[in-house]
CSV table of C-alpha atoms in Angstrom, one decimal:
chain,number,residue,atom,x,y,z
A,1,UNK,CA,184.7,-19.0,-67.9
A,2,UNK,CA,186.6,-21.8,-66.2
A,3,UNK,CA,190.4,-22.3,-66.1
A,4,UNK,CA,191.2,-25.9,-65.5
A,5,UNK,CA,194.5,-27.1,-63.9
A,6,UNK,CA,195.7,-28.5,-67.2
A,7,UNK,CA,195.3,-25.0,-68.9
A,8,UNK,CA,197.5,-23.6,-66.1
A,9,UNK,CA,200.1,-26.3,-66.4
A,10,UNK,CA,200.4,-26.0,-70.1
A,11,UNK,CA,200.7,-22.2,-70.0
A,12,UNK,CA,203.3,-22.3,-67.2
A,13,UNK,CA,205.5,-24.6,-69.3
A,14,UNK,CA,205.0,-22.4,-72.4
A,15,UNK,CA,205.8,-19.3,-70.3
A,16,UNK,CA,209.0,-20.8,-69.0
A,17,UNK,CA,210.4,-21.7,-72.4
A,18,UNK,CA,208.9,-18.8,-74.5
A,19,UNK,CA,209.4,-21.3,-77.3
A,20,UNK,CA,206.7,-23.6,-78.9
A,21,UNK,CA,209.2,-26.3,-79.9
A,22,UNK,CA,210.8,-26.8,-76.5
A,23,UNK,CA,207.5,-26.4,-74.6
A,24,UNK,CA,205.8,-29.0,-76.9
A,25,UNK,CA,208.7,-31.5,-76.2
A,26,UNK,CA,208.3,-31.1,-72.5
A,27,UNK,CA,204.5,-31.5,-72.7
A,28,UNK,CA,204.7,-34.4,-75.1
A,29,UNK,CA,202.4,-32.8,-77.6
A,30,UNK,CA,202.8,-31.6,-81.1
A,31,UNK,CA,203.6,-28.0,-81.9
A,32,UNK,CA,200.3,-27.5,-83.8
A,33,UNK,CA,198.3,-28.9,-80.8
A,34,UNK,CA,200.2,-26.5,-78.4
A,35,UNK,CA,199.6,-23.5,-80.7
A,36,UNK,CA,195.9,-24.4,-80.8
A,37,UNK,CA,195.7,-24.7,-77.0
A,38,UNK,CA,197.4,-21.4,-76.4
A,39,UNK,CA,195.2,-19.7,-79.0
A,40,UNK,CA,192.0,-21.0,-77.4
A,41,UNK,CA,193.2,-19.9,-74.0
A,42,UNK,CA,193.8,-16.4,-75.4
A,43,UNK,CA,190.3,-16.4,-77.0
A,44,UNK,CA,188.7,-17.5,-73.7
A,45,UNK,CA,190.5,-14.8,-71.7
A,46,UNK,CA,190.1,-12.1,-74.3
A,47,UNK,CA,193.7,-11.0,-74.0
A,48,UNK,CA,196.8,-11.5,-76.0
A,49,UNK,CA,199.2,-13.6,-73.9
A,50,UNK,CA,202.4,-13.2,-75.9
A,51,UNK,CA,203.9,-11.1,-78.7
A,52,UNK,CA,206.7,-11.9,-81.1
A,53,UNK,CA,209.5,-9.4,-81.4
A,54,UNK,CA,212.0,-10.5,-84.0
A,55,UNK,CA,212.7,-14.2,-83.4
A,56,UNK,CA,211.8,-14.0,-79.7
A,57,UNK,CA,208.4,-14.4,-77.9
A,58,UNK,CA,207.6,-12.1,-75.0
A,59,UNK,CA,204.7,-12.4,-72.6
A,60,UNK,CA,202.3,-9.5,-72.5
A,61,UNK,CA,201.2,-8.1,-69.1
A,62,UNK,CA,198.2,-10.5,-69.2
A,63,UNK,CA,200.5,-13.3,-70.0
A,64,UNK,CA,202.9,-12.5,-67.1
A,65,UNK,CA,199.9,-12.3,-64.7
A,66,UNK,CA,198.6,-15.6,-66.0
A,67,UNK,CA,202.0,-17.3,-65.7
A,68,UNK,CA,202.3,-16.0,-62.1
A,69,UNK,CA,198.9,-17.3,-61.2
A,70,UNK,CA,199.7,-20.7,-62.8
A,71,UNK,CA,203.0,-21.0,-60.9
A,72,UNK,CA,201.4,-19.9,-57.6
A,73,UNK,CA,198.6,-22.5,-58.0
A,74,UNK,CA,201.1,-25.2,-58.8
A,75,UNK,CA,203.1,-24.2,-55.7
A,76,UNK,CA,200.0,-24.4,-53.5
A,77,UNK,CA,199.1,-27.8,-54.8
A,78,UNK,CA,202.6,-29.1,-54.3
A,79,UNK,CA,202.8,-27.7,-50.7
A,80,UNK,CA,199.5,-29.2,-49.8
A,81,UNK,CA,200.3,-32.6,-51.3
A,82,UNK,CA,203.7,-32.6,-49.5
A,83,UNK,CA,202.0,-32.2,-46.2
A,84,UNK,CA,200.2,-35.5,-46.9
A,85,UNK,CA,203.4,-37.2,-48.1
A,86,UNK,CA,201.9,-37.4,-51.6
A,87,UNK,CA,204.4,-35.2,-53.4
A,88,UNK,CA,208.1,-34.3,-52.8
A,89,UNK,CA,208.9,-30.6,-52.2
A,90,UNK,CA,209.6,-28.8,-55.5
A,91,UNK,CA,213.1,-27.6,-56.2
A,92,UNK,CA,214.1,-24.0,-55.7
A,93,UNK,CA,214.4,-22.3,-59.1
A,94,UNK,CA,217.2,-19.7,-59.6
A,95,UNK,CA,217.8,-17.7,-62.7
A,96,UNK,CA,221.1,-15.7,-63.4
A,97,UNK,CA,223.5,-15.0,-66.2
A,98,UNK,CA,226.3,-17.3,-67.0
A,99,UNK,CA,228.9,-14.8,-65.6
A,100,UNK,CA,227.1,-14.7,-62.2
A,101,UNK,CA,227.1,-18.5,-62.1
A,102,UNK,CA,230.8,-18.6,-63.0
A,103,UNK,CA,232.2,-15.9,-60.7
A,104,UNK,CA,229.7,-15.2,-57.9
A,105,UNK,CA,227.4,-18.1,-57.2
A,106,UNK,CA,229.5,-21.2,-57.1
A,107,UNK,CA,230.1,-21.4,-53.3
A,108,UNK,CA,226.5,-20.4,-52.3
A,109,UNK,CA,225.1,-23.1,-54.7
A,110,UNK,CA,227.6,-25.7,-53.3
A,111,UNK,CA,226.4,-24.9,-49.7
A,112,UNK,CA,222.7,-25.0,-50.6
A,113,UNK,CA,222.9,-28.3,-52.5
A,114,UNK,CA,225.3,-29.7,-49.8
A,115,UNK,CA,222.4,-29.4,-47.3
A,116,UNK,CA,220.4,-31.9,-49.4
A,117,UNK,CA,218.2,-29.2,-51.1
A,118,UNK,CA,217.3,-29.5,-54.7
A,119,UNK,CA,218.1,-26.5,-56.9
A,120,UNK,CA,217.1,-25.9,-60.5
A,121,UNK,CA,219.2,-23.4,-62.5
A,122,UNK,CA,218.0,-21.3,-65.4
A,123,UNK,CA,220.1,-18.9,-67.4
A,124,UNK,CA,218.9,-15.5,-68.6
A,125,UNK,CA,219.9,-11.8,-68.9
A,126,UNK,CA,218.7,-9.0,-66.7
A,127,UNK,CA,215.4,-8.5,-68.6
A,128,UNK,CA,214.6,-12.2,-68.7
A,129,UNK,CA,215.6,-12.7,-65.0
A,130,UNK,CA,213.2,-10.0,-63.8
A,131,UNK,CA,210.4,-11.4,-66.0
A,132,UNK,CA,210.9,-14.9,-64.6
A,133,UNK,CA,210.7,-13.7,-61.0
A,134,UNK,CA,207.6,-11.5,-61.7
A,135,UNK,CA,205.8,-14.4,-63.3
A,136,UNK,CA,206.9,-17.0,-60.8
A,137,UNK,CA,209.0,-19.1,-63.2
A,138,UNK,CA,211.9,-18.4,-60.9
A,139,UNK,CA,211.9,-18.1,-57.1
A,140,UNK,CA,215.1,-16.0,-57.1
A,141,UNK,CA,217.1,-14.1,-59.6
A,142,UNK,CA,220.7,-12.7,-59.5
A,143,UNK,CA,221.5,-10.0,-62.0
A,144,UNK,CA,223.3,-6.7,-62.4
A,145,UNK,CA,221.0,-3.7,-62.1
A,146,UNK,CA,221.5,0.0,-62.4
A,147,UNK,CA,218.3,1.0,-60.6
A,148,UNK,CA,216.5,-1.9,-58.8
A,149,UNK,CA,212.8,-2.2,-59.8
A,150,UNK,CA,210.3,-1.0,-57.2
A,151,UNK,CA,207.9,-3.9,-57.7
A,152,UNK,CA,210.4,-6.6,-56.6
A,153,UNK,CA,212.4,-7.3,-53.5
A,154,UNK,CA,216.0,-6.6,-54.3
A,155,UNK,CA,219.0,-7.1,-52.0
A,156,UNK,CA,222.5,-6.1,-52.8
A,157,UNK,CA,224.8,-9.2,-53.3
A,158,UNK,CA,228.0,-7.3,-54.2
A,159,UNK,CA,229.5,-4.5,-56.3
A,160,UNK,CA,232.5,-4.7,-58.5
A,161,UNK,CA,234.6,-2.0,-60.2
A,162,UNK,CA,234.7,-1.9,-64.0
A,163,UNK,CA,238.2,-3.0,-65.0
A,164,UNK,CA,240.3,-2.7,-68.1
A,165,UNK,CA,242.1,-5.9,-68.9
A,166,UNK,CA,245.2,-5.9,-71.2
A,167,UNK,CA,248.1,-8.1,-72.0
A,168,UNK,CA,251.3,-7.3,-70.2
A,169,UNK,CA,252.9,-5.8,-73.4
A,170,UNK,CA,250.1,-3.3,-73.9
A,171,UNK,CA,250.9,0.4,-73.5
A,172,UNK,CA,248.6,0.8,-70.5
A,173,UNK,CA,249.6,-2.4,-68.8
A,174,UNK,CA,251.8,-0.7,-66.1
A,175,UNK,CA,249.1,1.9,-65.1
A,176,UNK,CA,247.6,1.5,-61.7
A,177,UNK,CA,244.3,3.1,-62.8
A,178,UNK,CA,243.0,4.4,-66.1
A,179,UNK,CA,240.3,6.8,-67.3
A,180,UNK,CA,238.2,6.5,-70.4
A,181,UNK,CA,240.2,9.2,-72.2
A,182,UNK,CA,243.2,6.8,-71.9
A,183,UNK,CA,241.4,4.6,-74.4
A,184,UNK,CA,241.5,7.2,-77.2
A,185,UNK,CA,242.0,5.4,-80.6
A,186,UNK,CA,242.0,1.9,-79.0
A,187,UNK,CA,240.5,-1.1,-80.8
A,188,UNK,CA,238.5,-2.8,-78.0
A,189,UNK,CA,237.2,-6.3,-77.5
A,190,UNK,CA,233.5,-5.8,-76.7
A,191,UNK,CA,230.2,-7.7,-76.4
A,192,UNK,CA,227.8,-7.6,-79.4
A,193,UNK,CA,225.6,-4.6,-80.2
A,194,UNK,CA,222.5,-4.5,-77.9
A,195,UNK,CA,224.1,-6.1,-74.9
A,196,UNK,CA,223.7,-3.9,-71.8
A,197,UNK,CA,227.5,-3.8,-71.0
A,198,UNK,CA,228.2,-2.7,-74.6
A,199,UNK,CA,225.6,0.0,-74.6
A,200,UNK,CA,226.7,1.4,-71.2
A,201,UNK,CA,230.4,1.5,-72.4
A,202,UNK,CA,229.5,3.1,-75.7
A,203,UNK,CA,227.5,5.9,-74.0
A,204,UNK,CA,230.3,6.5,-71.5
A,205,UNK,CA,232.9,6.7,-74.3
A,206,UNK,CA,230.7,9.0,-76.4
A,207,UNK,CA,230.1,11.3,-73.4
A,208,UNK,CA,233.8,11.6,-73.0
A,209,UNK,CA,234.4,12.2,-76.7
A,210,UNK,CA,236.7,9.2,-76.9
A,211,UNK,CA,237.3,7.8,-80.4
A,212,UNK,CA,237.5,4.0,-80.4
A,213,UNK,CA,236.9,1.0,-82.7
A,214,UNK,CA,235.8,-2.6,-82.4
A,215,UNK,CA,238.6,-5.1,-82.6
A,216,UNK,CA,236.3,-8.1,-82.2
A,217,UNK,CA,232.8,-8.7,-80.8
A,218,UNK,CA,232.4,-11.7,-78.4
A,219,UNK,CA,229.6,-13.0,-76.2
A,220,UNK,CA,230.4,-13.8,-72.6
A,221,UNK,CA,233.2,-12.6,-70.2
A,222,UNK,CA,235.4,-15.7,-70.8
A,223,UNK,CA,235.5,-15.1,-74.5
A,224,UNK,CA,236.4,-11.4,-73.9
A,225,UNK,CA,239.3,-12.5,-71.7
A,226,UNK,CA,240.4,-15.1,-74.2
A,227,UNK,CA,240.7,-12.6,-77.0
A,228,UNK,CA,242.5,-10.1,-74.8
A,229,UNK,CA,245.0,-12.9,-73.9
A,230,UNK,CA,245.5,-13.5,-77.6
A,231,UNK,CA,246.6,-9.8,-78.1
A,232,UNK,CA,243.6,-8.8,-80.2
A,233,UNK,CA,242.9,-5.8,-78.0
A,234,UNK,CA,242.0,-4.7,-74.4
A,235,UNK,CA,238.5,-5.0,-73.0
A,236,UNK,CA,236.5,-3.4,-70.2
A,237,UNK,CA,235.0,-6.1,-68.0
A,238,UNK,CA,233.1,-6.6,-64.7
A,239,UNK,CA,235.7,-6.6,-61.8
A,240,UNK,CA,234.4,-10.0,-60.7
A,241,UNK,CA,235.7,-11.7,-63.8
A,242,UNK,CA,238.6,-14.0,-63.1
A,243,UNK,CA,241.7,-13.7,-65.3
A,244,UNK,CA,245.2,-15.4,-65.5
A,245,UNK,CA,248.6,-13.9,-64.7
A,246,UNK,CA,249.0,-13.2,-68.5
A,247,UNK,CA,246.4,-10.5,-68.3
A,248,UNK,CA,246.7,-7.2,-66.3
A,249,UNK,CA,243.7,-5.8,-64.5
A,250,UNK,CA,243.4,-2.0,-64.2
A,251,UNK,CA,240.4,-0.2,-62.5
A,252,UNK,CA,238.6,2.4,-64.7
A,253,UNK,CA,238.2,5.4,-62.4
A,254,UNK,CA,235.3,7.1,-64.3
A,255,UNK,CA,233.0,4.2,-64.8
A,256,UNK,CA,230.4,3.3,-62.1
A,257,UNK,CA,230.7,-0.1,-60.3
A,258,UNK,CA,228.6,-3.0,-61.3
A,259,UNK,CA,226.0,-3.9,-58.7
A,260,UNK,CA,224.6,-7.4,-58.5
A,261,UNK,CA,221.3,-8.0,-56.7
A,262,UNK,CA,219.3,-11.0,-55.5
A,263,UNK,CA,215.8,-10.4,-56.7
A,264,UNK,CA,212.7,-12.2,-55.3
A,265,UNK,CA,209.0,-11.8,-54.9
A,266,UNK,CA,206.7,-12.7,-52.0
A,267,UNK,CA,207.2,-14.8,-48.9
A,268,UNK,CA,208.9,-17.8,-50.6
A,269,UNK,CA,211.5,-15.6,-52.2
A,270,UNK,CA,212.2,-13.8,-48.8
A,271,UNK,CA,212.8,-17.2,-47.2
A,272,UNK,CA,215.2,-18.2,-49.9
A,273,UNK,CA,217.3,-15.0,-50.2
A,274,UNK,CA,219.4,-16.2,-47.3
A,275,UNK,CA,220.9,-18.9,-49.4
A,276,UNK,CA,222.8,-16.3,-51.4
A,277,UNK,CA,223.2,-13.2,-49.2
């Protein structure tokens, strides 16, 4: 069985998007043609390359390994051609969450780009970021991790306390610190069900026997702050989140800090980590 360069290019694009519509647009082919190509590649390899869970596509182990191989082959070809002056160096690819871009990475990105280097930014949660680094879709990832995975190179970027944010007229606004038990019977502004921060907070409140309710669900730190500012309720956020003077910030003593790591894989990633750490 022979894998041709075009097979690898097509699968690398598909793996990056995890979406037939967007991948087909980038490849300038129809969706049925792309479906057929990926199906034939699966049949030739004898392994499923992706699975569908709900509305999302996820690469299988074989799919991740094929994506990594495809990206490494593309890197080697680009590096070789650049030594001959036949191809420009490819951009560094960084994946992180929107909060990390907003609150942590602005200055490192400004410095990196200011040196004339090209940077391509992708957005993804912790799971997607780790997958992207493993498969070679991203050179670097920045994400919050509880326990760093053993198969990737992880370097601590910073850690931040978990903080209760409230309006100045809230009953807890004058406190210097709070504990979870102080949130008894509060209606909180929280991320949607299934988000890592929501799950961790729910477990911690349950362990402490704290009764609470949902005031509103909102996706993203900026929206949480916005609804707190409107007086809908307090929220527990990452301590790196910026707020205005209208919102009080109070450390939560019995929640662990949030640790952000720069995640990479292999020699190229090791060379690039210095751009952020």
